[in-house]
Every structure is written in structure tokens, then in C-alpha cells.
Amino acid sequence: MIELKNLCAGYGGEFKIRDITAAFPSGELTVLIGPNGSGKTTLLRAAAGLLRPSSGAVLLDGLPLKSFPARRAAQKIAFLPQSRVPAQLPAERLVLHGRFPYLSCPRRYRPEDREIARRALEQTGALELATKSVASLSGGERQKVYLAMAIAQDADTVFLDEPTTYLDIHHQLELMACAGRMKEQGKAVVMVLHDLNLALRWADRVLLLQNGLLCACGAPEEMVRSGALSRAFGVRVEELSSSFGPWYGFDTLCPDSHDVP
């Protein structure tokens, strides 16, 4: 499990997140939300060990993450960034990169690595793309292939930075269902989302960041009823009922509105 203890981090001496304490338990889907520039990606990168904290600590299974050799850390933590340079290689070969932490030098893929990669492509609905160049794929198809690479890494914790980017609604729901299956396998899944309906519909816990601070944390229904979302985003949130479960409507508040709790 990843734990953050009074974590501060940023770039060029400027803090983007300050005094963050949180944990990402196994078997849960945690969604980070917040206005633009609130520090969501910075938190994700620091938690994954890709950005050195200015102060505080990141713990992996109770030990400082910085004490783990890079290969061992990569077996425990997978990170899918928001944007990447399109790879000039077949999709299946890219997905096999997720197996690097388990290979010795020189890297030689074993039959089990190829089978894991095939299953990962199948899980994301991208198996038919296996022989196609990643650079030739649409944005949504690439996203599915990169997600398959993260799945093939078979890490205990999976960090996803805005994974629904470029996806239409059908594929957004497919991706969220895939994240749900990962948590059912006992993985800790942590993602940044801008779509509040997706966040509130699928998350077990929501972490709300604003101005680099963790200003609220809880189950989706608690976050809505507390008024924290309204205060952070300046919107009115209304819970709606449907045969698919709870959904939410949003409306912009007038600048002088007093409707926010």
C-alpha cells in the first residue's frame, strides 16, 4: 500500500502540493479531483516515485519508497501519464514493455510474458490492434494500448493520470469497468479525472485538491452532501436517480450565490 505522510512537492522550488497525508488501500479505486492547477498530477507523480518530494515521505508497504531498488519499485507501482510520444512499434511490443521489471539482461521475453501481454490487450479491448503500429492508431486506441501496458506490469498499485482523455463515452465506460476489475483483483487503482460524473459514479473514495491542499476526502455521496464540490468548483451539484445508479447534475453558481453549504 502507498501512504503519503505530510508530503510537499513541486518544481523549481515552488510547491504544487503541500502537507498531503493520504493512503491508497488495496482493492479500492481512488479518484483525485480538483480545479485546474490544484496539484493532482504532481501528487500522482510524487506518489509514484517519479518526483522527489521536497519534504514528507512516500511509504510503500510501510517502508520509504526511496529505499526500494528501481526494478523492485516498478514491480509494485505502475504509472500511466496523461500524454506520451506515440511509439513507432507494434502495439503488442509496446505492451510487452510492461514486463521489463521482471526480465534480466539481456531482455528476453518468456512465453508467460507474451501471454500476460495478450491477456492485457484483451482486457482493454485492444487485442485486434496487436500488430498495428501505435503511431498509426487513433488517440482512443493508443490509450487502450498504453493501459494494457500498465496492466501487463502487474503492479500492486496503478496510477492513471486522466486515462479517459481522447475516449468517447463508450470507451470511457469500458476503461472505468477495466479499472473496476483491477481493484477486484486486489490492486490499488488511483486516477486523476476531470469528469465528475465518472469520478462520483465509480470511485470508492474521492480526494479533492484545491490550491495544492487536500481539502476533502470521502465516499462520493459524502463529498456531494458536504458541499465540498460546490465550494471547490463553484457549481451546484444535484444527485439524480436512474436505473444505472446515482448520477449527478451540475449547474454554474452565480457569483453572489449563497446556495453553497
Coordinates of N, CA and C in Angstrom, one line a residue, residues 59-230:
L59 N 5.5 6.2 1.5 CA 5.8 4.9 2.1 C 5.2 3.8 1.2
L60 N 5.9 2.7 0.9 CA 5.4 1.6 0.2 C 5.5 0.4 1.1
D61 N 4.3 -0.1 1.4 CA 4.2 -1.3 2.4 C 5.0 -0.9 3.7
G62 N 4.8 0.3 4.1 CA 5.4 0.8 5.4 C 6.8 1.2 5.4
L63 N 7.5 1.1 4.2 CA 8.9 1.5 4.1 C 9.0 2.6 3.1
P64 N 10.1 3.5 3.3 CA 10.3 4.6 2.4 C 10.4 4.1 1.0
L65 N 9.6 4.7 0.1 CA 9.7 4.3 -1.3 C 11.1 4.4 -1.9
K66 N 11.8 5.5 -1.4 CA 13.2 5.8 -2.0 C 14.2 4.7 -1.6
S67 N 13.8 3.8 -0.6 CA 14.7 2.7 -0.2 C 14.6 1.5 -1.2
F68 N 13.6 1.5 -2.0 CA 13.4 0.3 -2.9 C 14.3 0.5 -4.2
P69 N 15.0 -0.6 -4.6 CA 15.6 -0.5 -5.9 C 14.6 -0.3 -7.0
A70 N 15.0 0.4 -8.1 CA 14.1 0.8 -9.1 C 13.3 -0.4 -9.7
R71 N 14.0 -1.5 -9.9 CA 13.3 -2.6 -10.5 C 12.2 -3.1 -9.6
R72 N 12.5 -3.2 -8.3 CA 11.5 -3.7 -7.3 C 10.4 -2.7 -7.2
A73 N 10.7 -1.4 -7.2 CA 9.6 -0.4 -7.2 C 8.7 -0.5 -8.4
A74 N 9.3 -0.8 -9.6 CA 8.5 -1.0 -10.8 C 7.6 -2.2 -10.8
Q75 N 8.0 -3.2 -10.0 CA 7.1 -4.4 -9.8 C 5.9 -4.1 -8.9
K76 N 6.0 -3.0 -8.2 CA 5.0 -2.7 -7.2 C 4.1 -1.5 -7.7
I77 N 4.6 -0.7 -8.5 CA 3.9 0.6 -8.9 C 4.0 0.7 -10.4
A78 N 2.8 0.9 -11.0 CA 2.7 1.3 -12.4 C 2.1 2.7 -12.6
F79 N 2.7 3.4 -13.5 CA 2.2 4.8 -13.7 C 1.9 5.0 -15.2
L80 N 0.7 5.5 -15.5 CA 0.4 5.8 -16.9 C 0.2 7.3 -17.0
P81 N 1.1 8.1 -17.7 CA 1.0 9.5 -17.7 C -0.2 9.9 -18.7
Q82 N -0.5 11.2 -18.6 CA -1.6 11.7 -19.4 C -1.2 11.8 -20.9
S83 N 0.0 12.2 -21.2 CA 0.4 12.3 -22.6 C 1.8 11.6 -22.8
R84 N 1.9 11.1 -24.0 CA 3.1 10.3 -24.4 C 3.4 10.6 -25.9
V85 N 4.7 10.4 -26.3 CA 5.0 10.5 -27.7 C 4.6 9.1 -28.3
P86 N 3.8 9.1 -29.4 CA 3.4 7.9 -30.0 C 4.6 7.0 -30.3
A87 N 4.5 5.7 -29.9 CA 5.6 4.8 -30.1 C 5.6 4.3 -31.6
Q88 N 6.8 4.2 -32.2 CA 6.9 3.6 -33.5 C 7.2 2.1 -33.5
L89 N 6.2 1.4 -32.9 CA 6.4 0.0 -32.8 C 5.0 -0.7 -32.7
P90 N 4.9 -2.0 -32.9 CA 3.6 -2.6 -32.8 C 3.1 -2.6 -31.4
A91 N 1.7 -2.6 -31.3 CA 1.1 -2.4 -30.0 C 1.5 -3.6 -29.1
E92 N 1.6 -4.8 -29.6 CA 1.9 -5.9 -28.7 C 3.3 -5.7 -28.1
R93 N 4.3 -5.2 -28.9 CA 5.6 -5.0 -28.4 C 5.6 -3.9 -27.4
L94 N 4.8 -2.9 -27.5 CA 4.7 -1.8 -26.5 C 4.2 -2.4 -25.2
V95 N 3.2 -3.2 -25.3 CA 2.6 -3.8 -24.1 C 3.6 -4.7 -23.4
L96 N 4.4 -5.4 -24.1 CA 5.5 -6.2 -23.5 C 6.5 -5.4 -22.7
H97 N 6.6 -4.1 -23.0 CA 7.4 -3.2 -22.2 C 7.0 -3.2 -20.7
G98 N 5.7 -3.5 -20.4 CA 5.3 -3.6 -19.1 C 5.9 -4.8 -18.3
R99 N 6.5 -5.7 -19.0 CA 7.2 -6.8 -18.4 C 8.6 -6.6 -18.1
F100 N 9.2 -5.4 -18.5 CA 10.6 -5.1 -18.2 C 11.0 -5.4 -16.8
P101 N 10.2 -4.9 -15.8 CA 10.7 -5.1 -14.4 C 11.0 -6.6 -14.0
Y102 N 10.5 -7.5 -14.8 CA 10.6 -8.9 -14.4 C 11.6 -9.7 -15.2
L103 N 12.3 -8.9 -16.1 CA 13.3 -9.6 -17.0 C 14.7 -9.2 -16.6
S104 N 15.6 -10.2 -16.8 CA 17.0 -9.9 -16.6 C 17.6 -9.4 -17.9
C105 N 18.9 -9.0 -17.8 CA 19.6 -8.5 -19.0 C 20.4 -9.6 -19.6
P106 N 20.4 -9.8 -20.9 CA 19.6 -9.0 -21.9 C 18.1 -9.5 -21.8
R107 N 17.3 -8.5 -22.2 CA 15.8 -8.8 -22.0 C 15.4 -9.9 -23.1
R108 N 14.8 -11.0 -22.6 CA 14.3 -12.0 -23.5 C 12.9 -12.3 -22.9
Y109 N 11.9 -12.1 -23.8 CA 10.5 -12.4 -23.3 C 10.3 -13.9 -23.2
R110 N 9.7 -14.3 -22.1 CA 9.3 -15.6 -21.9 C 7.9 -15.9 -22.4
P111 N 7.5 -17.1 -22.7 CA 6.1 -17.4 -23.1 C 5.1 -16.8 -22.2
E112 N 5.3 -16.8 -20.9 CA 4.4 -16.3 -19.9 C 4.2 -14.8 -20.1
D113 N 5.3 -14.1 -20.4 CA 5.3 -12.6 -20.7 C 4.4 -12.3 -21.9
R114 N 4.5 -13.1 -22.9 CA 3.7 -12.9 -24.1 C 2.2 -13.2 -23.8
E115 N 2.0 -14.2 -23.0 CA 0.6 -14.5 -22.6 C 0.0 -13.4 -21.7
I116 N 0.8 -12.9 -20.8 CA 0.3 -11.8 -20.0 C 0.0 -10.5 -20.8
A117 N 0.8 -10.2 -21.8 CA 0.6 -9.1 -22.7 C -0.7 -9.3 -23.5
R118 N -0.9 -10.5 -24.0 CA -2.1 -10.8 -24.8 C -3.3 -10.7 -24.0
R119 N -3.3 -11.1 -22.7 CA -4.5 -11.0 -21.9 C -4.7 -9.5 -21.5
A120 N -3.7 -8.8 -21.4 CA -3.8 -7.3 -21.1 C -4.5 -6.6 -22.2
L121 N -4.1 -6.9 -23.5 CA -4.7 -6.3 -24.6 C -6.2 -6.7 -24.7
E122 N -6.4 -8.0 -24.4 CA -7.8 -8.5 -24.4 C -8.6 -7.8 -23.4
Q123 N -8.1 -7.5 -22.2 CA -8.8 -6.9 -21.1 C -9.2 -5.5 -21.5
T124 N -8.4 -4.8 -22.3 CA -8.7 -3.4 -22.6 C -9.4 -3.3 -24.0
G125 N -9.7 -4.4 -24.6 CA -10.4 -4.4 -25.8 C -9.6 -4.0 -27.0
A126 N -8.3 -4.3 -26.9 CA -7.3 -3.8 -27.9 C -6.6 -5.0 -28.6
L127 N -7.1 -6.2 -28.4 CA -6.4 -7.3 -29.0 C -6.2 -7.3 -30.5
E128 N -7.2 -6.7 -31.2 CA -7.2 -6.6 -32.6 C -6.2 -5.6 -33.1
L129 N -5.6 -4.8 -32.2 CA -4.6 -3.8 -32.5 C -3.2 -4.3 -32.4
A130 N -3.0 -5.6 -31.9 CA -1.7 -6.1 -31.5 C -0.6 -5.9 -32.5
T131 N -0.9 -6.1 -33.8 CA 0.1 -6.0 -34.8 C 0.2 -4.6 -35.5
K132 N -0.6 -3.7 -35.1 CA -0.6 -2.4 -35.7 C 0.4 -1.4 -35.0
S133 N 1.0 -0.5 -35.8 CA 1.9 0.5 -35.2 C 1.1 1.4 -34.3
V134 N 1.7 1.6 -33.1 CA 1.0 2.5 -32.1 C 0.8 3.9 -32.7
A135 N 1.8 4.4 -33.5 CA 1.8 5.7 -34.1 C 0.6 5.9 -35.1
S136 N 0.1 4.7 -35.6 CA -0.9 4.8 -36.6 C -2.3 4.8 -36.0
L137 N -2.4 4.6 -34.7 CA -3.7 4.4 -34.0 C -4.3 5.8 -33.7
S138 N -5.6 5.8 -33.5 CA -6.3 7.0 -33.0 C -5.9 7.2 -31.5
G139 N -6.2 8.4 -31.0 CA -5.9 8.7 -29.6 C -6.6 7.7 -28.7
G140 N -7.8 7.4 -28.9 CA -8.5 6.4 -28.1 C -7.9 5.0 -28.1
E141 N -7.5 4.6 -29.3 CA -6.9 3.3 -29.5 C -5.6 3.2 -28.8
R142 N -4.8 4.3 -28.9 CA -3.5 4.4 -28.2 C -3.7 4.3 -26.7
Q143 N -4.7 5.0 -26.2 CA -5.0 5.0 -24.8 C -5.2 3.5 -24.3
K144 N -6.0 2.8 -25.0 CA -6.2 1.4 -24.6 C -5.0 0.5 -24.6
V145 N -4.1 0.8 -25.6 CA -2.8 0.0 -25.7 C -1.9 0.4 -24.5
Y146 N -1.8 1.7 -24.2 CA -1.0 2.1 -23.0 C -1.5 1.6 -21.7
L147 N -2.9 1.5 -21.6 CA -3.5 1.0 -20.4 C -3.1 -0.5 -20.3
A148 N -3.1 -1.2 -21.5 CA -2.8 -2.6 -21.5 C -1.3 -2.8 -21.0
M149 N -0.4 -1.9 -21.4 CA 0.9 -2.0 -20.9 C 1.0 -1.8 -19.4
A150 N 0.2 -0.9 -18.8 CA 0.2 -0.8 -17.3 C -0.4 -2.0 -16.7
I151 N -1.4 -2.6 -17.3 CA -1.9 -3.9 -16.7 C -0.9 -5.0 -16.8
A152 N -0.2 -5.1 -17.9 CA 0.8 -6.1 -18.1 C 1.9 -6.0 -17.0
Q153 N 2.1 -4.8 -16.5 CA 3.2 -4.6 -15.5 C 2.8 -5.4 -14.2
D154 N 1.5 -5.7 -14.0 CA 1.1 -6.5 -12.9 C 1.6 -5.9 -11.5
A155 N 1.5 -4.6 -11.4 CA 1.9 -3.9 -10.1 C 0.7 -3.9 -9.1
D156 N 1.1 -3.8 -7.9 CA 0.1 -3.8 -6.8 C -0.7 -2.5 -6.8
T157 N -0.1 -1.4 -7.2 CA -0.7 0.0 -7.3 C -0.6 0.5 -8.7
V158 N -1.7 1.0 -9.3 CA -1.7 1.5 -10.6 C -2.1 3.0 -10.6
F159 N -1.3 3.9 -11.0 CA -1.6 5.3 -11.1 C -1.9 5.7 -12.5
L160 N -3.1 6.3 -12.7 CA -3.5 6.7 -14.1 C -3.8 8.2 -14.1
D161 N -3.1 8.9 -14.9 CA -3.3 10.4 -15.0 C -4.3 10.7 -16.2
E162 N -5.5 11.0 -15.9 CA -6.5 11.4 -16.8 C -6.6 10.3 -17.9
P163 N -6.9 9.1 -17.6 CA -6.9 8.0 -18.6 C -8.0 8.0 -19.6
T164 N -9.1 8.8 -19.3 CA -10.2 8.9 -20.2 C -10.0 9.9 -21.3
T165 N -8.9 10.6 -21.3 CA -8.6 11.6 -22.4 C -8.7 10.9 -23.8
Y166 N -9.3 11.5 -24.7 CA -9.4 11.0 -26.1 C -10.5 9.9 -26.3
L167 N -11.1 9.5 -25.2 CA -12.0 8.4 -25.3 C -13.5 8.9 -25.5
D168 N -14.3 8.3 -26.3 CA -15.7 8.6 -26.4 C -16.4 7.9 -25.2
I169 N -17.6 8.2 -25.0 CA -18.3 7.8 -23.8 C -18.3 6.2 -23.7
H170 N -18.5 5.5 -24.8 CA -18.5 4.1 -24.7 C -17.2 3.6 -24.2
H171 N -16.1 4.1 -24.7 CA -14.7 3.6 -24.3 C -14.4 4.2 -22.9
Q172 N -14.9 5.3 -22.5 CA -14.7 5.8 -21.1 C -15.3 4.8 -20.2
L173 N -16.5 4.3 -20.4 CA -17.1 3.4 -19.5 C -16.4 2.0 -19.5
E174 N -15.9 1.6 -20.7 CA -15.1 0.4 -20.8 C -13.8 0.5 -19.9
L175 N -13.2 1.7 -20.0 CA -12.0 1.9 -19.2 C -12.3 1.9 -17.7
M176 N -13.4 2.5 -17.3 CA -13.7 2.5 -15.9 C -14.1 1.1 -15.4
A177 N -14.7 0.3 -16.3 CA -15.0 -1.0 -15.9 C -13.7 -1.8 -15.8
C178 N -12.8 -1.5 -16.6 CA -11.5 -2.2 -16.5 C -10.8 -1.8 -15.2
A179 N -10.9 -0.6 -14.8 CA -10.3 -0.2 -13.5 C -11.0 -0.9 -12.4
G180 N -12.3 -1.1 -12.5 CA -13.1 -1.8 -11.5 C -12.6 -3.2 -11.4
R181 N -12.3 -3.9 -12.5 CA -11.8 -5.2 -12.5 C -10.4 -5.3 -11.8
M182 N -9.6 -4.3 -12.1 CA -8.3 -4.3 -11.4 C -8.4 -4.2 -9.9
K183 N -9.3 -3.4 -9.4 CA -9.5 -3.3 -7.9 C -10.0 -4.6 -7.4
E184 N -10.9 -5.2 -8.1 CA -11.4 -6.5 -7.7 C -10.4 -7.6 -7.6
Q185 N -9.3 -7.4 -8.4 CA -8.1 -8.3 -8.3 C -7.2 -8.0 -7.1
G186 N -7.6 -7.0 -6.3 CA -6.9 -6.6 -5.1 C -5.9 -5.5 -5.3
K187 N -5.9 -4.8 -6.5 CA -5.0 -3.7 -6.8 C -5.5 -2.4 -6.2
A188 N -4.6 -1.5 -5.9 CA -5.0 -0.2 -5.6 C -4.9 0.6 -6.9
V189 N -6.1 1.2 -7.3 CA -6.1 1.9 -8.5 C -6.4 3.4 -8.1
V190 N -5.5 4.3 -8.6 CA -5.6 5.7 -8.3 C -5.6 6.5 -9.6
M191 N -6.6 7.3 -9.8 CA -6.6 8.0 -11.1 C -7.0 9.5 -10.9
V192 N -6.5 10.3 -11.8 CA -7.0 11.7 -11.9 C -8.1 11.7 -13.0
L193 N -9.2 12.4 -12.6 CA -10.3 12.5 -13.5 C -10.8 14.0 -13.5
H194 N -11.2 14.5 -14.6 CA -11.9 15.8 -14.7 C -13.4 15.6 -14.8
D195 N -13.9 14.5 -15.3 CA -15.3 14.2 -15.4 C -15.9 13.8 -14.0
L196 N -16.6 14.7 -13.4 CA -17.1 14.5 -12.1 C -18.1 13.4 -12.0
N197 N -18.9 13.2 -13.1 CA -19.9 12.1 -13.1 C -19.1 10.7 -13.1
L198 N -18.1 10.6 -13.9 CA -17.3 9.3 -13.8 C -16.7 9.1 -12.5
A199 N -16.1 10.2 -11.9 CA -15.5 10.1 -10.6 C -16.5 9.7 -9.5
L200 N -17.6 10.3 -9.5 CA -18.6 10.1 -8.4 C -19.3 8.7 -8.6
R201 N -19.4 8.3 -9.9 CA -20.1 7.0 -10.2 C -19.2 5.8 -9.8
W202 N -17.9 5.9 -10.0 CA -17.1 4.7 -10.0 C -16.1 4.7 -8.7
A203 N -15.8 5.8 -8.2 CA -14.8 5.8 -7.1 C -15.4 5.2 -5.8
D204 N -14.5 4.5 -5.1 CA -14.7 4.2 -3.7 C -14.5 5.3 -2.8
R205 N -13.4 6.1 -3.1 CA -13.1 7.3 -2.4 C -12.7 8.4 -3.3
V206 N -13.0 9.6 -2.9 CA -12.6 10.8 -3.7 C -11.7 11.7 -2.9
L207 N -10.6 12.1 -3.5 CA -9.7 13.1 -2.8 C -9.8 14.4 -3.6
L208 N -10.2 15.4 -2.9 CA -10.4 16.7 -3.5 C -9.3 17.7 -3.2
L209 N -8.5 18.1 -4.2 CA -7.4 19.0 -4.1 C -7.8 20.4 -4.5
Q210 N -7.3 21.4 -3.8 CA -7.5 22.8 -4.2 C -6.3 23.6 -3.8
N211 N -5.7 24.3 -4.7 CA -4.5 25.2 -4.3 C -3.4 24.4 -3.7
G212 N -3.3 23.1 -4.1 CA -2.2 22.3 -3.6 C -2.5 21.6 -2.3
L213 N -3.6 21.8 -1.7 CA -4.0 21.2 -0.4 C -5.1 20.2 -0.6
L214 N -5.1 19.2 0.2 CA -6.1 18.2 0.3 C -7.2 18.7 1.2
C215 N -8.3 19.2 0.5 CA -9.3 19.9 1.3 C -10.5 19.1 1.7
A216 N -10.6 17.9 1.1 CA -11.7 17.0 1.5 C -11.4 15.6 1.0
C217 N -11.9 14.6 1.7 CA -11.7 13.2 1.3 C -12.9 12.4 1.8
G218 N -13.4 11.5 1.0 CA -14.5 10.7 1.5 C -15.2 9.9 0.3
A219 N -16.2 9.2 0.7 CA -17.0 8.5 -0.3 C -17.7 9.5 -1.2
P220 N -18.1 9.1 -2.4 CA -18.7 10.1 -3.3 C -19.9 10.8 -2.8
E221 N -20.8 10.0 -2.2 CA -22.1 10.7 -1.7 C -21.8 11.6 -0.5
E222 N -20.7 11.3 0.3 CA -20.3 12.3 1.4 C -19.8 13.6 0.8
M223 N -19.0 13.4 -0.3 CA -18.4 14.6 -0.9 C -19.5 15.5 -1.5
V224 N -20.5 14.9 -2.1 CA -21.6 15.8 -2.6 C -22.4 16.4 -1.5
R225 N -22.8 15.7 -0.5 CA -23.7 16.2 0.5 C -22.9 17.2 1.4
S226 N -21.6 17.2 1.5 CA -20.9 18.1 2.3 C -20.8 19.5 1.7
G227 N -21.0 19.6 0.4 CA -20.9 20.9 -0.2 C -19.5 21.2 -0.7
A228 N -18.5 20.2 -0.4 CA -17.1 20.5 -0.8 C -16.9 20.7 -2.3
L229 N -17.7 19.9 -3.1 CA -17.5 20.0 -4.5 C -18.0 21.4 -5.0
S230 N -19.1 21.8 -4.4 CA -19.7 23.1 -4.8 C -18.7 24.2 -4.5

